[in-house]
C-alpha atoms as a printed R data frame, in Angstrom:
   type eleno elety resid chain resno       x       y       z
1  ATOM     1    CA   UNK     A     1 -33.027 -32.415 -49.902
2  ATOM     2    CA   UNK     A     2 -30.405 -30.002 -51.222
3  ATOM     3    CA   UNK     A     3 -30.859 -27.703 -53.964
4  ATOM     4    CA   UNK     A     4 -27.903 -26.750 -56.304
5  ATOM     5    CA   UNK     A     5 -27.747 -24.518 -59.055
6  ATOM     6    CA   UNK     A     6 -25.642 -25.685 -62.164
7  ATOM     7    CA   UNK     A     7 -24.954 -24.167 -65.163
8  ATOM     8    CA   UNK     A     8 -25.842 -26.058 -68.581
9  ATOM     9    CA   UNK     A     9 -23.347 -28.151 -70.165
10 ATOM    10    CA   UNK     A    10 -24.255 -26.057 -73.646
11 ATOM    11    CA   UNK     A    11 -22.025 -23.057 -71.792
12 ATOM    12    CA   UNK     A    12 -25.560 -21.484 -72.107
13 ATOM    13    CA   UNK     A    13 -25.881 -18.455 -69.620
14 ATOM    14    CA   UNK     A    14 -29.176 -19.848 -68.292
15 ATOM    15    CA   UNK     A    15 -29.113 -21.955 -65.109
16 ATOM    16    CA   UNK     A    16 -31.063 -25.205 -63.821
17 ATOM    17    CA   UNK     A    17 -31.832 -26.324 -60.781
18 ATOM    18    CA   UNK     A    18 -30.955 -29.880 -59.712
19 ATOM    19    CA   UNK     A    19 -32.319 -31.667 -56.177
20 ATOM    20    CA   UNK     A    20 -29.990 -33.923 -54.476
21 ATOM    21    CA   UNK     A    21 -30.705 -36.236 -51.688
22 ATOM    22    CA   UNK     A    22 -29.158 -35.468 -48.470
23 ATOM    23    CA   UNK     A    23 -25.908 -37.486 -47.931
24 ATOM    24    CA   UNK     A    24 -25.144 -38.675 -44.523
25 ATOM    25    CA   UNK     A    25 -21.348 -38.352 -43.459
26 ATOM    26    CA   UNK     A    26 -19.384 -41.727 -44.160
27 ATOM    27    CA   UNK     A    27 -19.496 -44.183 -41.376
28 ATOM    28    CA   UNK     A    28 -16.194 -45.959 -40.483
29 ATOM    29    CA   UNK     A    29 -16.636 -49.525 -40.336
30 ATOM    30    CA   UNK     A    30 -14.423 -52.092 -38.388
31 ATOM    31    CA   UNK     A    31 -13.860 -55.931 -38.069
32 ATOM    32    CA   UNK     A    32 -14.040 -56.794 -34.489
33 ATOM    33    CA   UNK     A    33 -10.798 -58.515 -35.318
34 ATOM    34    CA   UNK     A    34  -9.165 -55.363 -36.270
35 ATOM    35    CA   UNK     A    35  -9.814 -54.074 -33.073
36 ATOM    36    CA   UNK     A    36  -9.097 -56.922 -30.766
37 ATOM    37    CA   UNK     A    37  -6.436 -58.716 -32.090
38 ATOM    38    CA   UNK     A    38  -5.382 -61.479 -29.969
39 ATOM    39    CA   UNK     A    39  -6.853 -59.443 -26.814
40 ATOM    40    CA   UNK     A    40 -10.260 -60.009 -25.059
41 ATOM    41    CA   UNK     A    41 -10.663 -56.365 -24.223
42 ATOM    42    CA   UNK     A    42 -10.153 -52.860 -25.855
43 ATOM    43    CA   UNK     A    43 -10.087 -49.571 -24.156
44 ATOM    44    CA   UNK     A    44 -11.885 -46.469 -25.962
45 ATOM    45    CA   UNK     A    45 -11.429 -42.997 -24.989
46 ATOM    46    CA   UNK     A    46 -14.640 -40.945 -25.750
47 ATOM    47    CA   UNK     A    47 -14.593 -37.030 -24.522
48 ATOM    48    CA   UNK     A    48 -12.158 -37.743 -21.754
49 ATOM    49    CA   UNK     A    49 -14.207 -40.995 -20.654
50 ATOM    50    CA   UNK     A    50 -12.749 -44.321 -20.573
51 ATOM    51    CA   UNK     A    51 -14.756 -47.261 -21.651
52 ATOM    52    CA   UNK     A    52 -13.989 -50.799 -21.926
53 ATOM    53    CA   UNK     A    53 -15.261 -52.946 -24.829
54 ATOM    54    CA   UNK     A    54 -14.856 -56.793 -24.295
55 ATOM    55    CA   UNK     A    55 -15.563 -59.737 -25.993
56 ATOM    56    CA   UNK     A    56 -17.486 -62.606 -24.048
57 ATOM    57    CA   UNK     A    57 -16.881 -66.412 -24.638
58 ATOM    58    CA   UNK     A    58 -19.755 -66.635 -26.539
59 ATOM    59    CA   UNK     A    59 -18.653 -63.862 -29.124
60 ATOM    60    CA   UNK     A    60 -21.123 -61.059 -27.731
61 ATOM    61    CA   UNK     A    61 -19.694 -57.779 -27.094
62 ATOM    62    CA   UNK     A    62 -19.783 -56.051 -23.984
63 ATOM    63    CA   UNK     A    63 -19.528 -51.971 -23.402
64 ATOM    64    CA   UNK     A    64 -18.657 -50.743 -19.847
65 ATOM    65    CA   UNK     A    65 -17.739 -47.442 -18.403
């Protein structure tokens, strides 16, 4: 948990400490139809390496390098 020190709303010079849970960075989520459109395969570049993400006839996803 992160600790934050916040001024009291009354404008009082004293401070109170508030415990806040750590929040993970937001995750990006995509619908597979957005990624693929009408295609069966998309290519993804990750740190200079190319990967292929393809859909099978049964609706499964396969990622290969």
